[in-house]
């Protein structure tokens, strides 16, 4: 069976007749099903944007609930539809002639080849970012998945919204990154106390709980159950309710996104906005963050598995801190952004001051003309010799502070200032990061690393510059590679246990 689906702005998904007219909408994205499972529909998924809601409604009228012999179905009418192939239609790709855009990033060896063809390190950094950043289609797909999940949550909370946060929307998202979402119940009408009429006040009769955390846990628990039982395409739902920030983790199969759904996590929305702002202030911010994230991933400094590794969020804050420390600074401190804030920017969440300016035009930048190549080299030098044993990284002040606790790596949470965002990181992982910074800094000083490749080996250009830094055989050295081989599953399991204890 071949199938494809489509989406509209009003977030309607349906399966389009392969190669047929979309009639009511325009196609904005198509991609191969990333997760193929036994019995799962295969083929091309198409996202279609409709001009109006009515078109969607008329399409839905044509949809039927499938009757599958020997199988029962939950008759949950989601907006994720599939068109069954009847008769002898050609495959969707043959008929539509559509080019499927990749919605996942290319493998690292492909990237290394691509970068080796560039003529300067600055161009390599730009090319890496352009290769890995989220496409517009992928971003839209993320909003779409939020809206589909919102439909399910709305069965209990009709006015709720589900919004993306984290790297899906902060400007630092890489193709294939997870989809972090927040279930927002703050926008539900009636939250603000109304002036009583004639001395009478009318209130909703609500269930009470011991704490806000308990409310969040029970809401997520029920929604998790609902996604698991009724959510089309939602598989592997895990309830991680005892974490500092309770969440549901699952895969959304049709989009291929790994999803984390939290609730009552407004500070994370503010940190997403802050990262977005920094990324917009100077293009070098995003370029450097992408490069450092990619370099870290290539050497196993970061991982998709939770554990004692440095996270992408921590790495991003480290890059921001480094850029604040340039002379002249490339980006301002968070305290400076707070001083520029207007009355409408004031935001205090659970006692944490999350205020910072939202009007970008008020921010005056200093004139720093360093190139990406210089910044990359300096970044590695900076962290190769940073006093991690004594000092904490602090983007609020833009200056290192004395460490308030004895964890190997201390990076102050920008808004919840008593928290360390890298509490999970153990000494081994920090040492690996520092050693890699030292080696990368050294490599970038070697003339052979700095010379664009003139000849190719068997059709592939010889890696140089940034491409060399991504090669596992170059950076990481023989000594540390041997060490990694000697510490297999046991180290990973220990790290995982440590992080679970802390979460
Ligand atoms: N966050 C936070 N404190 C932490 C970890 C995360 O405030 N200790 C917030 C940040 O806003 C972060 C978001 O939660 O951007 C999502 O976390 P995570 O998925 O770990 O990081 P991302 O920035 O989304 O990066 P990735 O691409 O690795 O998912
Ligand atoms: Mg994320």
Coordinates of C-alpha atoms and ligand atoms in Angstrom, one line a residue:
X1 CA 0.0 0.0 0.0
X2 CA 1.4 3.4 -0.9
X3 CA 0.1 6.4 1.0
X4 CA 0.9 10.1 1.4
X5 CA -0.5 12.8 3.6
X6 CA -0.9 16.5 3.5
X7 CA -1.3 19.4 6.0
X8 CA -2.8 22.8 5.8
X9 CA -2.2 25.9 7.9
X10 CA -5.3 25.0 9.8
X11 CA -3.3 21.9 10.3
X12 CA -5.1 19.4 8.5
X13 CA -3.4 16.2 7.4
X14 CA -4.8 13.9 4.8
X15 CA -3.5 11.4 2.4
X16 CA -3.4 12.8 -1.0
X17 CA -4.4 10.7 -4.0
X18 CA -1.0 9.8 -5.3
X19 CA -0.1 12.2 -8.0
X20 CA -3.6 13.6 -7.9
X21 CA -4.8 17.2 -7.5
X22 CA -4.6 18.6 -4.0
X23 CA -7.6 20.6 -5.1
X24 CA -7.9 22.7 -2.0
X25 CA -4.4 23.3 -0.9
X26 CA -0.8 23.8 -1.9
X27 CA 1.9 21.4 -1.1
X28 CA 4.6 22.7 1.2
X29 CA 6.6 19.7 2.1
X30 CA 7.0 16.1 1.2
X31 CA 9.2 13.5 2.6
X32 CA 9.7 9.8 2.9
X33 CA 8.4 8.1 6.0
X34 CA 11.4 8.1 8.3
X35 CA 10.4 5.3 10.5
X36 CA 9.4 2.2 8.7
X37 CA 7.9 -0.5 10.8
X38 CA 6.2 -3.7 9.9
X39 CA 2.6 -2.9 8.9
X40 CA 3.3 0.8 9.0
X41 CA 2.2 2.7 5.9
X42 CA 5.0 3.4 3.5
X43 CA 5.4 6.0 0.8
X44 CA 5.6 9.7 0.6
X45 CA 4.1 12.0 3.1
X46 CA 3.0 15.4 1.8
X47 CA 2.2 18.5 3.8
X48 CA -0.4 20.7 2.2
X49 CA -1.4 24.1 3.2
X50 CA -5.0 25.1 2.6
X51 CA -6.4 28.5 1.9
X52 CA -9.2 28.2 4.4
X53 CA -10.8 26.0 7.0
X54 CA -13.8 25.2 4.8
X55 CA -11.6 23.3 2.3
X56 CA -10.4 21.1 5.1
X57 CA -13.9 20.5 6.4
X58 CA -15.1 19.4 3.0
X59 CA -12.2 17.1 2.6
X60 CA -12.9 15.5 6.0
X61 CA -16.4 14.8 4.9
X62 CA -15.0 12.4 2.4
X63 CA -12.9 10.5 4.8
X64 CA -14.1 7.3 6.3
X65 CA -13.2 5.3 9.3
X66 CA -11.4 2.2 8.0
X67 CA -12.9 -1.2 8.6
X68 CA -10.1 -3.7 9.0
X69 CA -11.1 -7.3 9.1
X70 CA -10.0 -9.2 12.2
X71 CA -8.8 -6.0 13.8
X72 CA -10.5 -3.4 15.9
X73 CA -9.7 0.3 15.6
X74 CA -10.1 3.2 18.0
X75 CA -12.5 5.5 16.1
X76 CA -10.5 8.6 17.0
X77 CA -10.8 11.1 14.1
X78 CA -7.4 12.8 14.0
X79 CA -6.4 15.0 11.1
X80 CA -3.9 12.4 10.0
X81 CA -5.4 10.7 7.0
X82 CA -4.3 8.1 4.5
X83 CA -5.5 7.4 1.0
X84 CA -5.6 3.8 0.2
X85 CA -4.4 2.8 -3.2
X86 CA -7.3 1.4 -5.2
X87 CA -6.9 -0.3 -8.5
X88 CA -3.7 0.2 -10.4
X89 CA -2.5 3.7 -9.7
X90 CA 1.2 4.3 -10.2
X91 CA 3.4 5.0 -7.2
X92 CA 3.1 8.6 -5.9
X93 CA 6.6 9.6 -6.9
X94 CA 6.2 8.4 -10.4
X95 CA 3.0 10.2 -10.9
X96 CA 3.6 13.4 -9.1
X97 CA 7.2 13.8 -10.2
X98 CA 7.8 15.4 -6.7
X99 CA 11.3 15.7 -5.5
X100 CA 11.4 14.6 -1.9
X101 CA 13.5 16.9 0.3
X102 CA 15.5 15.2 2.9
X103 CA 14.2 15.9 6.4
X104 CA 17.1 14.3 8.2
X105 CA 20.7 15.5 8.2
X106 CA 23.4 13.9 6.0
X107 CA 25.9 11.5 7.5
X108 CA 29.1 13.0 8.9
X109 CA 31.4 11.5 6.3
X110 CA 29.2 13.1 3.6
X111 CA 29.5 16.4 5.4
X112 CA 33.3 16.1 5.7
X113 CA 33.5 15.6 1.9
X114 CA 31.3 18.6 1.3
X115 CA 33.4 20.8 3.6
X116 CA 36.6 19.7 2.1
X117 CA 35.6 21.2 -1.2
X118 CA 35.2 24.7 0.3
X119 CA 37.9 27.3 0.0
X120 CA 38.0 28.9 3.4
X121 CA 37.2 27.9 7.0
X122 CA 34.6 30.6 7.1
X123 CA 32.9 29.0 4.1
X124 CA 33.1 25.6 5.7
X125 CA 31.4 26.9 8.9
X126 CA 28.7 28.5 6.7
X127 CA 28.2 25.4 4.6
X128 CA 28.0 23.2 7.7
X129 CA 25.2 25.4 9.1
X130 CA 23.3 25.5 5.9
X131 CA 23.5 21.7 5.6
X132 CA 22.3 21.0 9.1
X133 CA 19.9 23.7 10.0
X134 CA 16.1 23.0 10.0
X135 CA 14.4 23.7 6.7
X136 CA 11.3 25.8 6.7
X137 CA 9.3 22.7 5.8
X138 CA 10.7 20.9 8.8
X139 CA 9.9 23.8 11.1
X140 CA 6.3 23.8 9.8
X141 CA 6.0 20.1 10.3
X142 CA 7.0 20.6 13.9
X143 CA 4.2 23.2 14.4
X144 CA 1.9 20.8 12.7
X145 CA 2.7 17.9 15.1
X146 CA 2.1 20.3 18.0
X147 CA -1.3 21.1 16.6
X148 CA -2.2 17.4 16.1
X149 CA -1.3 16.6 19.7
X150 CA -3.2 19.7 20.9
X151 CA -6.3 18.2 19.3
X152 CA -5.9 15.1 21.6
X153 CA -5.1 17.2 24.7
X154 CA -8.1 19.4 23.9
X155 CA -10.4 16.5 24.6
X156 CA -9.8 17.2 28.3
X157 CA -8.7 20.9 28.2
X158 CA -10.6 22.5 25.3
X159 CA -8.7 25.8 25.4
X160 CA -5.2 24.4 25.8
X161 CA -2.3 25.0 23.4
X162 CA 0.7 22.9 22.7
X163 CA 3.8 25.0 21.6
X164 CA 7.2 24.0 20.5
X165 CA 10.3 25.2 22.5
X166 CA 14.0 24.4 22.6
X167 CA 16.0 23.8 19.4
X168 CA 12.9 23.4 17.2
X169 CA 12.4 27.1 17.5
X170 CA 15.4 28.8 19.1
X171 CA 17.3 29.0 15.8
X172 CA 19.9 26.3 16.7
X173 CA 17.9 23.3 15.6
X174 CA 19.5 20.7 13.5
X175 CA 17.6 18.4 11.1
X176 CA 16.6 15.4 13.2
X177 CA 16.6 17.2 16.6
X178 CA 13.9 16.3 19.1
X179 CA 10.7 18.1 19.3
X180 CA 10.3 19.7 22.7
X181 CA 6.7 20.9 23.5
X182 CA 4.9 22.5 26.3
X183 CA 1.3 22.0 27.1
X184 CA 0.1 25.5 28.0
X185 CA -3.0 25.8 30.2
X186 CA -2.3 29.4 31.3
X187 CA -4.2 30.8 28.3
X188 CA -7.4 29.1 29.3
X189 CA -10.1 31.8 29.7
X190 CA -11.3 32.6 33.2
X191 CA -7.8 32.5 34.8
X192 CA -8.0 36.2 35.7
X193 CA -10.3 37.0 38.7
X194 CA -13.4 39.0 37.4
X195 CA -15.0 41.8 39.3
X196 CA -17.9 40.3 41.2
X197 CA -21.3 41.5 40.0
X198 CA -23.7 42.6 42.7
X199 CA -21.5 41.0 45.4
X200 CA -21.7 37.6 43.8
X201 CA -18.9 35.7 42.2
X202 CA -19.2 32.6 40.0
X203 CA -16.4 30.1 40.0
X204 CA -15.7 26.9 38.3
X205 CA -15.8 23.9 40.6
X206 CA -12.4 22.4 40.3
X207 CA -10.5 19.3 41.5
X208 CA -7.8 20.3 44.0
X209 CA -4.3 18.8 44.4
X210 CA -1.5 19.1 46.9
X211 CA 0.9 21.1 44.7
X212 CA 1.2 22.5 41.2
X213 CA 3.7 19.7 40.5
X214 CA 1.1 17.1 41.4
X215 CA -1.3 18.8 39.0
X216 CA 1.3 18.7 36.2
X217 CA 2.0 15.1 36.9
X218 CA -1.6 14.0 36.8
X219 CA -2.4 16.0 33.6
X220 CA 0.7 14.5 31.8
X221 CA -0.1 11.1 33.1
X222 CA -3.7 11.2 31.6
X223 CA -2.6 12.8 28.4
X224 CA 0.2 10.2 28.1
X225 CA -2.4 7.4 28.5
X226 CA -4.5 9.1 25.8
X227 CA -1.6 9.4 23.3
X228 CA -0.6 5.8 23.9
X229 CA -4.1 4.4 23.5
X230 CA -5.7 6.8 20.9
X231 CA -3.0 9.0 19.4
X232 CA -2.4 7.9 15.7
X233 CA 1.3 7.6 15.0
X234 CA 2.3 8.1 18.7
X235 CA 4.4 5.1 19.8
X236 CA 6.6 4.2 22.7
X237 CA 5.0 6.6 25.2
X238 CA 7.1 6.9 28.4
X239 CA 5.9 8.8 31.4
X240 CA 8.9 10.4 33.1
X241 CA 6.9 12.1 35.8
X242 CA 9.4 12.1 38.6
X243 CA 12.0 14.2 36.8
X244 CA 12.6 17.7 37.9
X245 CA 10.5 18.8 35.0
X246 CA 7.9 16.0 34.5
X247 CA 7.5 15.0 30.8
X248 CA 6.1 12.5 28.3
X249 CA 8.6 11.0 25.8
X250 CA 7.4 9.3 22.7
X251 CA 7.9 9.0 18.9
X252 CA 5.5 10.6 16.5
X253 CA 5.9 8.0 13.7
X254 CA 4.5 9.8 10.7
X255 CA 6.8 12.8 11.1
X256 CA 9.7 10.8 12.5
X257 CA 10.1 13.2 15.5
X258 CA 11.2 12.1 18.9
X259 CA 8.9 14.2 21.1
X260 CA 9.2 15.5 24.7
X261 CA 6.0 17.0 26.1
X262 CA 6.1 19.0 29.3
X263 CA 3.6 21.2 31.0
X264 CA 3.9 24.2 33.2
X265 CA 7.5 24.9 32.0
X266 CA 7.3 28.6 31.2
X267 CA 10.9 29.3 32.1
X268 CA 12.0 27.0 29.3
X269 CA 10.0 29.2 26.9
X270 CA 11.8 32.2 28.1
X271 CA 15.2 30.6 27.7
X272 CA 14.2 29.6 24.1
X273 CA 13.3 33.2 23.4
X274 CA 16.6 34.3 24.8
X275 CA 18.6 31.9 22.7
X276 CA 16.6 33.0 19.7
X277 CA 17.4 36.7 20.4
X278 CA 21.1 36.0 20.7
X279 CA 21.1 34.0 17.5
X280 CA 19.5 36.9 15.7
X281 CA 21.8 39.6 17.0
X282 CA 24.8 38.5 15.0
X283 CA 25.0 35.8 12.3
X284 CA 28.3 34.5 13.8
X285 CA 26.4 33.3 16.9
X286 CA 24.4 30.7 14.9
X287 CA 27.4 29.7 12.8
X288 CA 29.6 29.1 15.8
X289 CA 26.9 27.2 17.8
X290 CA 26.1 24.9 14.8
X291 CA 29.8 24.2 14.3
X292 CA 30.6 23.5 17.9
X293 CA 27.4 21.3 18.3
X294 CA 28.4 19.3 15.2
X295 CA 32.0 19.0 16.3
X296 CA 30.9 17.8 19.7
X297 CA 28.5 15.2 18.3
X298 CA 31.1 13.9 15.9
X299 CA 33.3 13.1 18.8
X300 CA 30.7 11.7 21.2
X301 CA 30.9 14.7 23.5
X302 CA 27.1 15.0 23.2
X303 CA 24.7 12.1 22.8
X304 CA 21.1 11.5 22.1
X305 CA 21.0 9.2 25.1
X306 CA 20.6 10.9 28.5
X307 CA 23.7 10.6 30.7
X308 CA 26.7 12.4 32.0
X309 CA 27.4 14.0 28.7
X310 CA 27.4 17.7 28.0
X311 CA 24.1 18.7 26.4
X312 CA 23.6 20.8 23.4
X313 CA 21.9 23.4 25.6
X314 CA 25.0 23.6 27.8
X315 CA 27.2 23.8 24.7
X316 CA 25.1 26.7 23.3
X317 CA 25.4 28.6 26.6
X318 CA 29.2 28.0 26.5
X319 CA 29.4 29.5 23.0
X320 CA 27.3 32.5 24.1
X321 CA 29.5 33.1 27.1
X322 CA 32.6 32.9 24.9
X323 CA 31.1 35.5 22.6
X324 CA 30.4 37.8 25.5
X325 CA 34.0 37.5 26.5
X326 CA 35.4 38.7 23.2
X327 CA 37.0 42.1 23.2
X328 CA 34.9 43.9 22.0
X329 CA 32.1 41.6 23.0
X330 CA 30.0 40.2 20.2
X331 CA 26.8 39.8 22.2
X332 CA 25.7 41.6 25.4
X333 CA 25.2 40.1 28.8
X334 CA 21.7 39.0 30.0
X335 CA 21.9 41.7 32.7
X336 CA 22.4 44.3 29.9
X337 CA 19.3 42.9 28.0
X338 CA 17.4 43.1 31.3
X339 CA 18.4 46.8 31.7
X340 CA 17.1 47.6 28.2
X341 CA 13.7 46.0 28.9
X342 CA 10.5 48.0 28.8
X343 CA 7.5 47.7 31.2
X344 CA 5.8 45.2 28.8
X345 CA 8.9 42.9 28.9
X346 CA 8.6 42.4 32.7
X347 CA 8.3 38.7 33.4
X348 CA 8.6 36.9 36.8
X349 CA 8.0 33.2 36.7
X350 CA 7.8 31.3 40.0
X351 CA 9.9 33.9 41.6
X352 CA 12.5 33.9 38.8
X353 CA 13.2 37.2 37.1
X354 CA 13.0 36.3 33.4
X355 CA 12.8 39.9 32.1
X356 CA 14.8 41.0 29.1
X357 CA 14.3 43.3 26.2
X358 CA 12.1 42.1 23.3
X359 CA 12.7 45.1 21.0
X360 CA 15.9 44.1 19.1
X361 CA 16.3 47.7 17.9
X362 CA 17.2 48.9 21.4
X363 CA 20.3 46.7 21.4
X364 CA 23.5 48.4 20.4
X365 CA 26.2 46.0 19.4
X366 CA 29.9 46.8 19.6
X367 CA 32.0 46.6 16.5
X368 CA 33.9 43.3 16.5
X369 CA 35.1 42.1 13.1
X370 CA 36.6 38.7 14.0
X371 CA 36.2 36.1 11.4
X372 CA 34.5 32.7 12.0
X373 CA 37.9 31.0 11.6
X374 CA 39.4 33.2 14.3
X375 CA 36.4 32.7 16.6
X376 CA 36.5 28.9 16.1
X377 CA 40.2 28.8 17.0
X378 CA 39.7 31.1 20.0
X379 CA 36.8 29.1 21.2
X380 CA 38.9 26.0 21.5
X381 CA 41.7 27.9 23.1
X382 CA 39.4 29.6 25.6
X383 CA 37.9 26.3 26.8
X384 CA 41.2 24.4 26.6
X385 CA 42.4 26.5 29.4
X386 CA 39.2 27.6 31.3
X387 CA 39.4 27.2 35.1
X388 CA 36.5 24.7 35.2
X389 CA 37.7 23.6 38.7
X390 CA 37.0 27.0 40.3
X391 CA 34.8 29.0 38.0
X392 CA 31.2 28.9 36.8
X393 CA 30.0 30.0 33.4
X394 CA 27.5 32.9 33.7
X395 CA 25.9 34.6 30.7
X396 CA 23.8 36.9 33.0
X397 CA 27.0 38.6 34.1
X398 CA 29.2 37.7 31.0
X399 CA 32.0 36.9 33.5
X400 CA 33.0 33.7 35.2
X401 CA 31.9 33.5 38.8
X402 CA 33.2 31.4 41.7
X403 CA 31.6 28.0 41.6
X404 CA 28.9 27.7 44.2
X405 CA 29.0 23.9 44.3
X406 CA 31.6 21.2 43.6
X407 CA 30.3 19.7 40.4
X408 CA 32.9 19.3 37.6
X409 CA 31.1 21.7 35.3
X410 CA 29.0 24.6 36.5
X411 CA 26.9 26.6 34.0
X412 CA 24.4 28.9 35.7
X413 CA 20.8 28.5 34.4
X414 CA 20.2 32.0 32.9
X415 CA 16.8 32.4 34.7
X416 CA 16.7 29.9 37.5
X417 CA 20.0 31.2 38.8
X418 CA 20.3 28.7 41.7
X419 CA 20.4 25.8 39.2
X420 CA 23.3 24.4 37.2
X421 CA 22.3 23.4 33.7
X422 CA 25.2 21.0 33.5
X423 CA 24.8 19.2 36.8
X424 CA 24.7 15.9 35.0
X425 CA 28.2 16.2 33.6
X426 CA 30.9 14.0 35.2
X427 CA 34.6 14.7 35.4
X428 CA 35.4 12.1 32.6
X429 CA 33.2 13.9 30.2
X430 CA 34.5 17.3 31.1
X431 CA 38.1 16.1 30.7
X432 CA 37.2 14.7 27.3
X433 CA 35.8 18.0 26.2
X434 CA 38.9 19.9 27.4
X435 CA 41.2 17.4 25.7
X436 CA 39.3 17.8 22.5
X437 CA 39.4 21.6 22.7
X438 CA 43.2 21.4 23.2
X439 CA 43.7 19.1 20.2
X440 CA 41.3 21.0 18.0
X441 CA 43.0 24.3 18.8
X442 CA 46.4 22.7 18.1
X443 CA 45.2 21.2 14.8
X444 CA 43.9 24.6 13.6
X445 CA 47.3 26.1 14.1
X446 CA 49.0 23.5 11.8
X447 CA 49.6 24.8 8.3
X448 CA 48.5 21.5 6.7
X449 CA 45.1 21.8 8.4
X450 CA 44.8 25.4 7.3
X451 CA 45.4 24.8 3.6
X452 CA 42.5 24.2 1.4
X453 CA 42.8 20.8 -0.3
X454 CA 44.1 20.9 -3.8
X455 CA 44.1 17.3 -4.7
X456 CA 41.6 14.5 -4.1
X457 CA 42.0 11.0 -3.0
X458 CA 40.0 8.6 -5.2
X459 CA 37.5 11.3 -6.2
X460 CA 37.1 12.7 -2.7
X461 CA 38.9 16.0 -1.7
X462 CA 41.5 15.6 1.1
X463 CA 39.9 16.8 4.3
X464 CA 41.2 20.1 5.6
X465 CA 40.3 22.9 8.0
X466 CA 37.0 22.3 9.8
X467 CA 36.6 18.9 8.0
X468 CA 39.8 17.7 9.8
X469 CA 38.3 18.7 13.1
X470 CA 35.3 16.4 12.5
X471 CA 37.4 13.4 11.6
X472 CA 37.4 11.0 14.5
X473 CA 40.8 9.7 13.6
X474 CA 42.3 13.2 13.8
X475 CA 40.9 14.8 16.9
X476 CA 40.5 12.7 20.0
X477 CA 44.0 11.3 19.6
X478 CA 45.1 7.7 19.8
X479 CA 45.3 7.8 23.6
X480 CA 41.8 8.9 24.2
X481 CA 40.4 6.7 21.4
X482 CA 42.0 3.7 23.1
X483 CA 40.6 4.7 26.4
X484 CA 37.1 4.9 24.9
X485 CA 37.4 1.4 23.6
X486 CA 38.4 0.1 27.0
X487 CA 35.4 1.7 28.6
X488 CA 32.4 0.3 26.7
X489 CA 28.9 -0.3 28.0
X490 CA 29.9 -0.1 31.7
X491 CA 30.7 3.6 31.4
X492 CA 27.6 4.4 29.5
X493 CA 25.4 2.5 32.0
X494 CA 27.1 4.3 34.9
X495 CA 26.5 7.7 33.3
X496 CA 22.9 6.8 32.7
X497 CA 22.3 5.8 36.3
X498 CA 24.0 8.9 37.6
X499 CA 21.9 11.1 35.4
X500 CA 18.7 9.3 36.4
X501 CA 19.6 9.8 40.1
X502 CA 20.0 13.5 39.5
X503 CA 16.9 14.0 37.3
Ligands
LIG1 N1 16.4 23.6 29.2 C1 16.6 24.2 30.4 N2 17.4 23.7 31.3 C2 18.0 22.5 31.2 C3 17.8 21.8 30.0 C4 17.0 22.4 29.0 O1 16.1 25.3 30.6 N3 18.8 22.0 32.1 C5 15.5 24.2 28.2 C6 16.2 25.0 27.2 O2 15.4 26.0 26.8 C7 16.4 24.0 26.0 C8 15.1 23.2 26.1 O3 14.8 23.1 27.5 O4 16.6 24.7 24.8 C9 15.1 21.9 25.5 O5 16.1 21.1 26.0 P1 16.9 20.1 25.2 O6 16.0 19.3 24.3 O7 17.8 19.3 26.1 O8 17.9 21.1 24.3 P2 17.7 21.7 22.9 O9 18.2 23.1 23.1 O10 16.4 21.5 22.4 O11 18.8 21.0 22.1 P3 18.7 19.6 21.2 O12 18.8 20.0 19.8 O13 19.8 18.7 21.7 O14 17.4 19.0 21.6
LIG2 MG1 15.5 19.6 22.2

